[in-house]
Short mmCIF file of N, CA and C in Angstrom, two decimals:
data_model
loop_
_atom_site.label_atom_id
_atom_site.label_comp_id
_atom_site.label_asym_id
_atom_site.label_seq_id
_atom_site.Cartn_x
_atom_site.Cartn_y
_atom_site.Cartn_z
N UNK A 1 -38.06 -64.45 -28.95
CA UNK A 1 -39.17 -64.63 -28.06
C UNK A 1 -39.21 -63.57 -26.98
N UNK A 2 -39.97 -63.75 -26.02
CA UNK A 2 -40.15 -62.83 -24.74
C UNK A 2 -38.76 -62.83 -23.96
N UNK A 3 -38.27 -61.25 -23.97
CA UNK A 3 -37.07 -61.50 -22.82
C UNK A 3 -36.12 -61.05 -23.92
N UNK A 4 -36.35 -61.67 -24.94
CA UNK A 4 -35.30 -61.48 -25.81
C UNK A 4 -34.65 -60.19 -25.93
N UNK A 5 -33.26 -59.62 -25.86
CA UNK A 5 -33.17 -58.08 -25.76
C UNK A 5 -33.64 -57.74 -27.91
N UNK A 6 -33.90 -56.83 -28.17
CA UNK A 6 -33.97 -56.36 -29.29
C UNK A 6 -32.65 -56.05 -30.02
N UNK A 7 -32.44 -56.63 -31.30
CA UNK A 7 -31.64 -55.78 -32.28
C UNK A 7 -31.32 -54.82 -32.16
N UNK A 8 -29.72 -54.34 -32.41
CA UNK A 8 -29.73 -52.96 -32.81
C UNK A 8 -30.37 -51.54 -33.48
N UNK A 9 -30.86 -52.84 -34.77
CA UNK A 9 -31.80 -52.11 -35.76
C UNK A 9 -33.27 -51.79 -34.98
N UNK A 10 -33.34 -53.12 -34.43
CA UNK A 10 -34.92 -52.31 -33.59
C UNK A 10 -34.81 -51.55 -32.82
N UNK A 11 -33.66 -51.75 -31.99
CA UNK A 11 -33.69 -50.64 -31.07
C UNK A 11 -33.52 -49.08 -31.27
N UNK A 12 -32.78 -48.89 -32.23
CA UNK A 12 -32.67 -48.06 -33.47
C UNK A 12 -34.18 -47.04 -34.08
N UNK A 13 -34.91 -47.98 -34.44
CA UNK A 13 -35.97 -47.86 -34.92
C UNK A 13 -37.02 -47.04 -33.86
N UNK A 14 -36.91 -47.90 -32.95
CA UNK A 14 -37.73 -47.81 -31.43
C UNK A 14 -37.63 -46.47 -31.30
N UNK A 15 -35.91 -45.94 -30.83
CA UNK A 15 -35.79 -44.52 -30.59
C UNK A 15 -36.03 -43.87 -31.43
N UNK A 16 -36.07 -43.78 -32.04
CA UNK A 16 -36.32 -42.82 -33.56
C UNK A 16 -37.75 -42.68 -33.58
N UNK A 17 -38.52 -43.72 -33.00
CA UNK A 17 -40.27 -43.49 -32.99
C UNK A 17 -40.46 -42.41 -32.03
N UNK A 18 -39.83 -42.70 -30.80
CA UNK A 18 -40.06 -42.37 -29.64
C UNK A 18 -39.45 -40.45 -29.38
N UNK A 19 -38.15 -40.73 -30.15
CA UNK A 19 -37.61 -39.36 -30.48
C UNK A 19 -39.29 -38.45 -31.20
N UNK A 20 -39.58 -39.16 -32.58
CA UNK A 20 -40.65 -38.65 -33.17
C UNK A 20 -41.86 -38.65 -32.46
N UNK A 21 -42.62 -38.87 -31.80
CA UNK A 21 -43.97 -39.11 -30.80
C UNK A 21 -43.21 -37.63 -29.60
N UNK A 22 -41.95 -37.69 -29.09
CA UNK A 22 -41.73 -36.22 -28.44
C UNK A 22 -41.52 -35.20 -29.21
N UNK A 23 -41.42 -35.53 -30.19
CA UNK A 23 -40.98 -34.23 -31.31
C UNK A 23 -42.36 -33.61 -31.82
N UNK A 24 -43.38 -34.56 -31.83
CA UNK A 24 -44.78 -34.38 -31.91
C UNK A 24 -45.66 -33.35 -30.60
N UNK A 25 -45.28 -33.95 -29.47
CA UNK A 25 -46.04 -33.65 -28.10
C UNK A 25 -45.26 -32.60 -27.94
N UNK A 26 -44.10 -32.21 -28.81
CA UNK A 26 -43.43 -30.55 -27.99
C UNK A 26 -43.86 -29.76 -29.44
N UNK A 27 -44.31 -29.96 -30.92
CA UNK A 27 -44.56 -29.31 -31.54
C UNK A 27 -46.70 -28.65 -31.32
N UNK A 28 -47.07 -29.75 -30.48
CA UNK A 28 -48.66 -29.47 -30.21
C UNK A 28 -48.56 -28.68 -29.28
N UNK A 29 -47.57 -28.66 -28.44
CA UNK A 29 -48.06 -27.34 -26.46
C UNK A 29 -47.46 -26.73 -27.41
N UNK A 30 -46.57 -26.01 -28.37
CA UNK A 30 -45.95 -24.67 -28.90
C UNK A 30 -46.93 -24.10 -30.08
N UNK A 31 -48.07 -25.61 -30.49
CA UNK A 31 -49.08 -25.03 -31.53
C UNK A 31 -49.95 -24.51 -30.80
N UNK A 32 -50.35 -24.16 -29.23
CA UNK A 32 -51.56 -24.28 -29.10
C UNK A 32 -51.41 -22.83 -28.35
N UNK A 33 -49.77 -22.57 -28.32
CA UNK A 33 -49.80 -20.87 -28.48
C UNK A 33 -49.54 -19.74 -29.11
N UNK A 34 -49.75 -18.93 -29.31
CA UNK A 34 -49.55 -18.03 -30.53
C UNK A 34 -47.85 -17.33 -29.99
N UNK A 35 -46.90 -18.93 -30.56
CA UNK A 35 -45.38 -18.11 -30.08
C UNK A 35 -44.97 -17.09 -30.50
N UNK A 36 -45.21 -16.10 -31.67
CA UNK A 36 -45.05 -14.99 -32.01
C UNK A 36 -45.75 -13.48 -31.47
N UNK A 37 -46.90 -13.68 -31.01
CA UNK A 37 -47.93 -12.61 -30.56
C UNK A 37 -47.51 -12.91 -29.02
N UNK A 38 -48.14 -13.76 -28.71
CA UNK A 38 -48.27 -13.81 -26.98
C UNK A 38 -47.23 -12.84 -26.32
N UNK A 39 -47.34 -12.76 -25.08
CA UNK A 39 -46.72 -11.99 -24.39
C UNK A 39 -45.00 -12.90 -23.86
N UNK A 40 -44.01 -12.97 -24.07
CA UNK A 40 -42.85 -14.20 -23.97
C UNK A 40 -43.17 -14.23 -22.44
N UNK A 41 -43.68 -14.31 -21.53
CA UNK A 41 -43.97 -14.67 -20.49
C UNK A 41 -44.82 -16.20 -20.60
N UNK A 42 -46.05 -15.56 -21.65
CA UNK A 42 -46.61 -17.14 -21.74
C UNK A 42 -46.43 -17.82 -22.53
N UNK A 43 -45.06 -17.79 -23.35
CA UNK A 43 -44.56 -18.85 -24.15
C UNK A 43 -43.38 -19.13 -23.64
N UNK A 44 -43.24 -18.61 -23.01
CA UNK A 44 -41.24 -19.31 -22.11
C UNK A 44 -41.55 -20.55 -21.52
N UNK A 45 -42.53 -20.89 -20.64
CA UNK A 45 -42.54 -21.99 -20.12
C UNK A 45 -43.03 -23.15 -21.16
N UNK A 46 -43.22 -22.85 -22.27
CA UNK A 46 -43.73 -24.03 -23.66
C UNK A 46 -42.36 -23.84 -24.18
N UNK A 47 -41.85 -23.03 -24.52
CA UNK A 47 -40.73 -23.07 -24.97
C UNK A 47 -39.62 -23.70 -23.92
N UNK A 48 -39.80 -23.24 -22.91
CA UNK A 48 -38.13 -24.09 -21.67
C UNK A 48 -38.64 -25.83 -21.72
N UNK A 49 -40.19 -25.85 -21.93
CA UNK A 49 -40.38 -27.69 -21.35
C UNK A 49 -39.64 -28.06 -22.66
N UNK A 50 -40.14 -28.08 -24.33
CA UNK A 50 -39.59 -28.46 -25.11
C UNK A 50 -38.38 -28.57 -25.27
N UNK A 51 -37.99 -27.89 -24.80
CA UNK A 51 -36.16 -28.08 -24.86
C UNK A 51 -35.45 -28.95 -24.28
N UNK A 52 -36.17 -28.83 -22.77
CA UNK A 52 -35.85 -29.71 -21.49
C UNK A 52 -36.45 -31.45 -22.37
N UNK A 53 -37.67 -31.26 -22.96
CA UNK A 53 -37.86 -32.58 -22.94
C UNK A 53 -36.82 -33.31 -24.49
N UNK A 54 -36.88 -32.67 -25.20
CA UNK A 54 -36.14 -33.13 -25.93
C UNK A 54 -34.39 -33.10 -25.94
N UNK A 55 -34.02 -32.36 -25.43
CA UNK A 55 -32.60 -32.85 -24.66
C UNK A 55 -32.62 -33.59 -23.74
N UNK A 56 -33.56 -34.13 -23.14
CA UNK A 56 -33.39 -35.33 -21.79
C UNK A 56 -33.38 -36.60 -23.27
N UNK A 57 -34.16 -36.26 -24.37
CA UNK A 57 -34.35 -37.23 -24.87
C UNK A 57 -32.99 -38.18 -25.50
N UNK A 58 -32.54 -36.77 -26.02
CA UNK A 58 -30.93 -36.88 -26.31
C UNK A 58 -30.04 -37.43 -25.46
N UNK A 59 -30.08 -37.43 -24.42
CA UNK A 59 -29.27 -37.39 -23.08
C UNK A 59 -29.41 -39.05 -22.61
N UNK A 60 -30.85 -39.31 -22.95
CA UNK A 60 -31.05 -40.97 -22.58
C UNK A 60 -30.46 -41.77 -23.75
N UNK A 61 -30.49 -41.50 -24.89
CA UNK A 61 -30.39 -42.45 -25.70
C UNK A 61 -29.20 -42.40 -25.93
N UNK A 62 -28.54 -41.24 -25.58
CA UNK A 62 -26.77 -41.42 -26.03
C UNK A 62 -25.71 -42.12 -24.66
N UNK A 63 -26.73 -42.31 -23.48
CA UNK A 63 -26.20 -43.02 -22.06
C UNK A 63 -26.37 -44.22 -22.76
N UNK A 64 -27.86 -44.35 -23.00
CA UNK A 64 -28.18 -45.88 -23.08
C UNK A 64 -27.26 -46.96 -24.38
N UNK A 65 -26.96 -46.19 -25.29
CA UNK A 65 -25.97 -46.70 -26.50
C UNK A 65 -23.96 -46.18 -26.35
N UNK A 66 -24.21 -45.58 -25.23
CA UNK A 66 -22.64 -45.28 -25.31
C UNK A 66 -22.23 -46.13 -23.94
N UNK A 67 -23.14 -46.09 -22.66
CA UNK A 67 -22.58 -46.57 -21.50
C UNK A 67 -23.21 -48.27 -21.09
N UNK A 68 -24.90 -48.31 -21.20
CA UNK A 68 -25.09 -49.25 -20.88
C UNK A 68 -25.15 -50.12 -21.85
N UNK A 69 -25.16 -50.43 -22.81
CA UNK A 69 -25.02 -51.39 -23.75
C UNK A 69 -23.83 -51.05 -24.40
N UNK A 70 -22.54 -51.08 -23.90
CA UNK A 70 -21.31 -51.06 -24.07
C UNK A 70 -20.91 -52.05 -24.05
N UNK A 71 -21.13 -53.34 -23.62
CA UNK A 71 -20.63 -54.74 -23.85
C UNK A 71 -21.48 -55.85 -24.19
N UNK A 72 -20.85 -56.81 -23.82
CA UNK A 72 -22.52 -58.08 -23.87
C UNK A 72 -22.38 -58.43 -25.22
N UNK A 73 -23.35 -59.08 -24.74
CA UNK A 73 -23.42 -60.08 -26.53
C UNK A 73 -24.23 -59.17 -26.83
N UNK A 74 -24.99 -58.58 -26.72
CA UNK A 74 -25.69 -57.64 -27.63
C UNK A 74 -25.22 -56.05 -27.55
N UNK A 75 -23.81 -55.75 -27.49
CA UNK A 75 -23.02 -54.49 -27.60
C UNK A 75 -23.70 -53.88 -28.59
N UNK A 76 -23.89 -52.36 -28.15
CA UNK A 76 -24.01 -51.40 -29.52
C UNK A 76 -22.75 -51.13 -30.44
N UNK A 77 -22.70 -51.56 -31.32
CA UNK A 77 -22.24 -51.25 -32.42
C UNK A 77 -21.85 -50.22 -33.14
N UNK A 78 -20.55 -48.95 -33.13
CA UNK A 78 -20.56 -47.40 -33.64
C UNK A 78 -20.90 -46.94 -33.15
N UNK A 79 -21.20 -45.70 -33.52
CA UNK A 79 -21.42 -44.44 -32.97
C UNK A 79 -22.83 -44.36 -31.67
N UNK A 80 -22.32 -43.72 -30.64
CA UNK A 80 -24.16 -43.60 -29.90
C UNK A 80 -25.01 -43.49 -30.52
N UNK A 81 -26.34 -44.22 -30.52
CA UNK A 81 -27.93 -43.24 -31.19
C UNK A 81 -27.82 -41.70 -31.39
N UNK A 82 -27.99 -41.49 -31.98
CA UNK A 82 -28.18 -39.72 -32.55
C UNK A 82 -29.59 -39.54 -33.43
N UNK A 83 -30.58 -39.02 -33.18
CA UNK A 83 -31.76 -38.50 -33.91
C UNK A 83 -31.53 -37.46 -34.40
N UNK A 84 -30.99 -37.17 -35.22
CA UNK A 84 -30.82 -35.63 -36.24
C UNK A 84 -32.38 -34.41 -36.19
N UNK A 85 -33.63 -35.45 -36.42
CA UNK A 85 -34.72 -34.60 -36.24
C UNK A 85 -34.60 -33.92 -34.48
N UNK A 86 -34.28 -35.18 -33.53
CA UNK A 86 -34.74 -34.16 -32.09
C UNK A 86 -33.63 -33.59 -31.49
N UNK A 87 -32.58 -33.67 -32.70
CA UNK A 87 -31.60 -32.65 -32.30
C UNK A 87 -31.82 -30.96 -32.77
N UNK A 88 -32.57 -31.35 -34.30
CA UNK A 88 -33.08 -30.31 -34.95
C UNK A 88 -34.35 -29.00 -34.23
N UNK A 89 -35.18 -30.17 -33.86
CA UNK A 89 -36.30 -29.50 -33.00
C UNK A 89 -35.75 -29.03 -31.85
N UNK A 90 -34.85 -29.87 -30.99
CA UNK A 90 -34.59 -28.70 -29.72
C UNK A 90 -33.96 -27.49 -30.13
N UNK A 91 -32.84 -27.56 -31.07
CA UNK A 91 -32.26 -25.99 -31.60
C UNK A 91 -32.88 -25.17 -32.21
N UNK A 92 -34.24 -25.62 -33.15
CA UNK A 92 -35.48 -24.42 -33.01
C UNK A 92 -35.80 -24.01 -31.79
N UNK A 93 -36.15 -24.86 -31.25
CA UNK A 93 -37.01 -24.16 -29.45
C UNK A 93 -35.91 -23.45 -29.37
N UNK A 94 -34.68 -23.70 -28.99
CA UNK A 94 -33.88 -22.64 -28.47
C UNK A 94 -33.60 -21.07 -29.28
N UNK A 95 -33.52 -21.86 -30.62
CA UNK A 95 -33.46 -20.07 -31.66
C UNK A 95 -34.71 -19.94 -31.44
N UNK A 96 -36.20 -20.07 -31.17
CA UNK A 96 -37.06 -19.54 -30.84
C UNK A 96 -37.15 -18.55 -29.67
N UNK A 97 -36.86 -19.70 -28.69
CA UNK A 97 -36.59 -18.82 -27.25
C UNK A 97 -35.53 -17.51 -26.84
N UNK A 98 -34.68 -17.56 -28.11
CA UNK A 98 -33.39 -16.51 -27.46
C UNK A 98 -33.83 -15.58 -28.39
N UNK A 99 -34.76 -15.24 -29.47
CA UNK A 99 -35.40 -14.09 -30.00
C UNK A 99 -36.70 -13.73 -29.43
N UNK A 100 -37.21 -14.37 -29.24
CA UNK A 100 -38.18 -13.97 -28.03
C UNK A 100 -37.97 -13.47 -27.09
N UNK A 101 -36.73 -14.24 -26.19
CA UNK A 101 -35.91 -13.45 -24.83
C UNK A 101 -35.38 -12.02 -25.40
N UNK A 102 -34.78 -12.10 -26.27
CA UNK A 102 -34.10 -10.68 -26.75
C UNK A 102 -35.40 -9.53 -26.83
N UNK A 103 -36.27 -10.11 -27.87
CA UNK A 103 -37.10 -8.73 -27.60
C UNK A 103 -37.26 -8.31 -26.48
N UNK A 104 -37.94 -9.03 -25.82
CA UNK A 104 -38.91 -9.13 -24.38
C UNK A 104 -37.90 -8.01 -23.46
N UNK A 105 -35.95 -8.25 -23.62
CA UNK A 105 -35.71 -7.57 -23.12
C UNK A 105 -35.32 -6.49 -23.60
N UNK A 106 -35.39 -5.98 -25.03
CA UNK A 106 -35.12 -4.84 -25.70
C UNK A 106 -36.69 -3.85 -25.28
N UNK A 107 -37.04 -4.46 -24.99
CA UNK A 107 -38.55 -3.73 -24.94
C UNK A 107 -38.89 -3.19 -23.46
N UNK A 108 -38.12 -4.31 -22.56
CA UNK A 108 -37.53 -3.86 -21.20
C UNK A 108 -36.69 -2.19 -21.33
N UNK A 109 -35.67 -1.97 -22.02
CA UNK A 109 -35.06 -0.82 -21.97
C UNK A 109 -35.44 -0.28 -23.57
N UNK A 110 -35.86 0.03 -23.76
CA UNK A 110 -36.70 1.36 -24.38
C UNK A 110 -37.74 1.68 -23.71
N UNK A 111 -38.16 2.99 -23.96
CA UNK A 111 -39.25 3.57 -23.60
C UNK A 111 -40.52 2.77 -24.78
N UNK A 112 -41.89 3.40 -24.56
CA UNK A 112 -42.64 3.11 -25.04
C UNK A 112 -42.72 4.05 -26.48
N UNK A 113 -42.25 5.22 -26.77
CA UNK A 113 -42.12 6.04 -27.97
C UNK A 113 -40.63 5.14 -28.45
N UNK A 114 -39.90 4.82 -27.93
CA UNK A 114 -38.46 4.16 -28.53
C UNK A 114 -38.85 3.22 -29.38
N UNK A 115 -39.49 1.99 -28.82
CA UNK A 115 -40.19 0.70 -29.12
C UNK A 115 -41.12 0.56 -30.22
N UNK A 116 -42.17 1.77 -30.56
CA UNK A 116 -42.73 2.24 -31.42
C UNK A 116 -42.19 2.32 -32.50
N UNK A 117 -41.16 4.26 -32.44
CA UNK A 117 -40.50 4.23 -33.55
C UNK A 117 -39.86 3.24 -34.18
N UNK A 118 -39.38 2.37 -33.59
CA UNK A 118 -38.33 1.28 -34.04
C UNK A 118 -39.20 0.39 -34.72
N UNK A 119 -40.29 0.36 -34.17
CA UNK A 119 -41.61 -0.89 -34.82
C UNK A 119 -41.12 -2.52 -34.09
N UNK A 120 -40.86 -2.15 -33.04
CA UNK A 120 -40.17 -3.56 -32.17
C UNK A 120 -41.26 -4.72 -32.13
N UNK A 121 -42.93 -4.65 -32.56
CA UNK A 121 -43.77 -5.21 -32.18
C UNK A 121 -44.14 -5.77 -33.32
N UNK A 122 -42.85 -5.23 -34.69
CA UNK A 122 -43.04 -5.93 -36.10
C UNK A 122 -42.02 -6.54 -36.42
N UNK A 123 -40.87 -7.00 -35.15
CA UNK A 123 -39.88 -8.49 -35.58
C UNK A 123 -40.31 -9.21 -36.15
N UNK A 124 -41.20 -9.79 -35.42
CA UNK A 124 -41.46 -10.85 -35.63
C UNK A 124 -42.83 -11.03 -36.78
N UNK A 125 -42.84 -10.38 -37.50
CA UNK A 125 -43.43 -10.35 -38.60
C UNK A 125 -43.09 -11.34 -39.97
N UNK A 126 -41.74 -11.23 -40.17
CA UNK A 126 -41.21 -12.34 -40.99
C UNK A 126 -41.46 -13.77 -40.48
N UNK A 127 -42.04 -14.16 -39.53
CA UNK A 127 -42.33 -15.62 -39.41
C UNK A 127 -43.85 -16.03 -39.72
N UNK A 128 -44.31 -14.99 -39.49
CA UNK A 128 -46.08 -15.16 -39.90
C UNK A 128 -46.17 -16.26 -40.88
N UNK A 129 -46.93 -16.95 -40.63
CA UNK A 129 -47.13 -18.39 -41.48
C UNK A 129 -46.71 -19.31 -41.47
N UNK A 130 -44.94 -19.28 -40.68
CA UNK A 130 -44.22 -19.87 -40.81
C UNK A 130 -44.57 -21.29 -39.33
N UNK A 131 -44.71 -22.21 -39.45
CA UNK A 131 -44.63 -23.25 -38.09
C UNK A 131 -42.83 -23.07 -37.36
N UNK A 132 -42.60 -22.53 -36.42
CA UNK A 132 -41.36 -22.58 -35.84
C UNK A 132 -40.65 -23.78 -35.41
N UNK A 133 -41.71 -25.01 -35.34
CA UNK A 133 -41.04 -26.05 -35.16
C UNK A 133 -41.12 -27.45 -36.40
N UNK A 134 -41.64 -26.33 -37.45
CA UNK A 134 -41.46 -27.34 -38.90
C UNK A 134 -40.05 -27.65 -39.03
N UNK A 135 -39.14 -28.11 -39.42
CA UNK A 135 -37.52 -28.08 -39.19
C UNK A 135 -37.20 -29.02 -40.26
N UNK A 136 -38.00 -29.64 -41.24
CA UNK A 136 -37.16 -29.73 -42.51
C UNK A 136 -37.04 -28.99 -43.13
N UNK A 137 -35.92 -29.47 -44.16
CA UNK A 137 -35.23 -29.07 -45.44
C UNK A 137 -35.87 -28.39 -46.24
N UNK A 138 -37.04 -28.87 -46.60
CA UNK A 138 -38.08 -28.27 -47.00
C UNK A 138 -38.42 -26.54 -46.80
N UNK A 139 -38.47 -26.61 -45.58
CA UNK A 139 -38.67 -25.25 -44.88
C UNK A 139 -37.90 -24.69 -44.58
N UNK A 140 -36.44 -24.75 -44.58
CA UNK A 140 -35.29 -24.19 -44.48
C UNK A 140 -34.97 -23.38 -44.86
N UNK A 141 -35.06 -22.66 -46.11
CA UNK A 141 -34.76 -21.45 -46.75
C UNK A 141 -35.67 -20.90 -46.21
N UNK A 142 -37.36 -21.17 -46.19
CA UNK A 142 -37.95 -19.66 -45.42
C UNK A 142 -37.93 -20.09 -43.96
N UNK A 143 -37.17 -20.54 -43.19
CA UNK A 143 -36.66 -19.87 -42.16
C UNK A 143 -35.67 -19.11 -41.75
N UNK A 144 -34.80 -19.52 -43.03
CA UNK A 144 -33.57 -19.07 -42.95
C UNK A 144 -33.62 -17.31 -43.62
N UNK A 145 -34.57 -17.30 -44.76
CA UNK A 145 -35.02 -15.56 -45.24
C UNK A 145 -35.76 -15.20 -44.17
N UNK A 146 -36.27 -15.48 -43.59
CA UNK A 146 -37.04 -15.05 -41.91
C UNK A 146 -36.34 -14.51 -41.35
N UNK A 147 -35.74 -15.36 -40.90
CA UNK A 147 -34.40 -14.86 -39.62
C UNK A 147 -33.44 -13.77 -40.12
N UNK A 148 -33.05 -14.10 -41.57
CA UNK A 148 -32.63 -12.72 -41.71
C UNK A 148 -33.37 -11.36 -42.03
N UNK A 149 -34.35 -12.06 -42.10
CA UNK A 149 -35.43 -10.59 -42.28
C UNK A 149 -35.76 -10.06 -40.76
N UNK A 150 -35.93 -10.97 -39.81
CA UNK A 150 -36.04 -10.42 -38.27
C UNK A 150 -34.64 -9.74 -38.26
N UNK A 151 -33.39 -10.23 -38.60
CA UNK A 151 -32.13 -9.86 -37.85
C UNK A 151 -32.30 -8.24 -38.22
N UNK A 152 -32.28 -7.98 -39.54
CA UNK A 152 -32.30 -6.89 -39.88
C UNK A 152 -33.48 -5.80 -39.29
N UNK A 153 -34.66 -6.74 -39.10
CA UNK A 153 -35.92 -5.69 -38.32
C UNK A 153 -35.36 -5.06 -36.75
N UNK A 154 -34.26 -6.22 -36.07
CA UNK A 154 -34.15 -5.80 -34.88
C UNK A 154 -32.96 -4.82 -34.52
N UNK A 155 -32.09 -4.90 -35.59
CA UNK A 155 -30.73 -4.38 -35.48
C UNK A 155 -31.11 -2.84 -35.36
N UNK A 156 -32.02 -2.13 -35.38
CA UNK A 156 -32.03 -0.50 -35.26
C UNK A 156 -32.26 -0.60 -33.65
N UNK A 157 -33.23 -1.21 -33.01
CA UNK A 157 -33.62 -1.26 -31.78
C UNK A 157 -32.51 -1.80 -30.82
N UNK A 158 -31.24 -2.94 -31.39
CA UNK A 158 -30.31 -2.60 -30.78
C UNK A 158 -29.34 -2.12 -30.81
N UNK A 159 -29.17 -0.90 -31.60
CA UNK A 159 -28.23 0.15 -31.45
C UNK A 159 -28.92 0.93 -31.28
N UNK A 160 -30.26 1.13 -30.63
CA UNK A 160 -30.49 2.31 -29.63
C UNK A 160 -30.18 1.93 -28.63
N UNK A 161 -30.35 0.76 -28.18
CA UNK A 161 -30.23 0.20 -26.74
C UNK A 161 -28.45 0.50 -26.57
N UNK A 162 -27.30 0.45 -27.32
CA UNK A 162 -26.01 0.73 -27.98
C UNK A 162 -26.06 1.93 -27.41
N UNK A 163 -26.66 3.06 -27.77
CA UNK A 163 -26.72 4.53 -27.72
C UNK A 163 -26.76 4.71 -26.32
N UNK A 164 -28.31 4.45 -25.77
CA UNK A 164 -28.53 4.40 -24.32
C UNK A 164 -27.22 4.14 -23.24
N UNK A 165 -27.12 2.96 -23.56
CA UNK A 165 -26.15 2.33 -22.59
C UNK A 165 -24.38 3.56 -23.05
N UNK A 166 -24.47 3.93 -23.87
CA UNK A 166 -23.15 5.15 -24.18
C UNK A 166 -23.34 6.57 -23.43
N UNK A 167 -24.79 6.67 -23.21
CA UNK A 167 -25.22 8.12 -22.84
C UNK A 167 -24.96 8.43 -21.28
#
């Protein structure tokens, strides 16, 4: 009835909606900018909230199943809540954000003929098509041939930056 605290299993369930409905609202502000083109100025702050919001998300549900429902007749049971998906989605935002940060600052120290030759403005070319915050299994291999297709696009631009900093 009313009052009643919820099941494990519902409560369970509950977070896992709620994980999914933020995993939703941080994949729409990152759809509604072009995270690959834009300038990383106006995708850092879509990129820092998502992170922030979905690690607070993490952060509540593993208090709320490890500290406050630690006893009682209705004790949680094993391990804290863990959402595997909004653990998944915040570590995209973040491998999103720290190749984005990297260019932004490789592009900081080269010149504008450096940046060119190197084709620094075609990293991020291997993601074209790709949704950055799709994060199943599914999509895993072409993120994973992506990323190594960026790693390799960026690695000349930083061993000039290598060179520079030797000269």
């Amino acid at each position: 009835g009313p009052g009643e605290p919820f099941s494990q299993r519902r409560a369970e369930h509950f977070m896992r909606a709620v994980g999914s409905l933020l995993i939703g609202h941080a994949q729409r502000r990152l759809r509604s900018r072009r995270v690959w083109a834009d300038a990383f100025r106006e995708v850092e702050g879509a990129l820092r909230f998502c992170h922030r919001l979905l690690a607070k998300w993490e952060v509540v549900t593993h208090e709320l199943t490890s500290m406050h429902w630690a006893d009682g007749a209705r004790a949680w049971r094993g391990a804290p809540f863990a959402h595997p998906a909004t653990r998944k989605a915040k570590e995209r935002c973040d491998e999103v954000f720290k190749m984005r940060e990297a260019q932004a600052e490789l592009a900081k120290l080269l010149t504008a003929e450096e940046a060119r030759s190197l084709t620094l403005s075609e990293v991020f070319r291997p993601f074209a098509g790709l949704d950055p915050m799709q994060v199943s299994e599914y999509v895993a291999p072409l993120w994973d041939a992506a990323c190594a297709d960026y790693d390799s696009r960026v690695r000349p631009a930083e061993a000039r930056i290598s060179e520079k900093l030797r000269e």
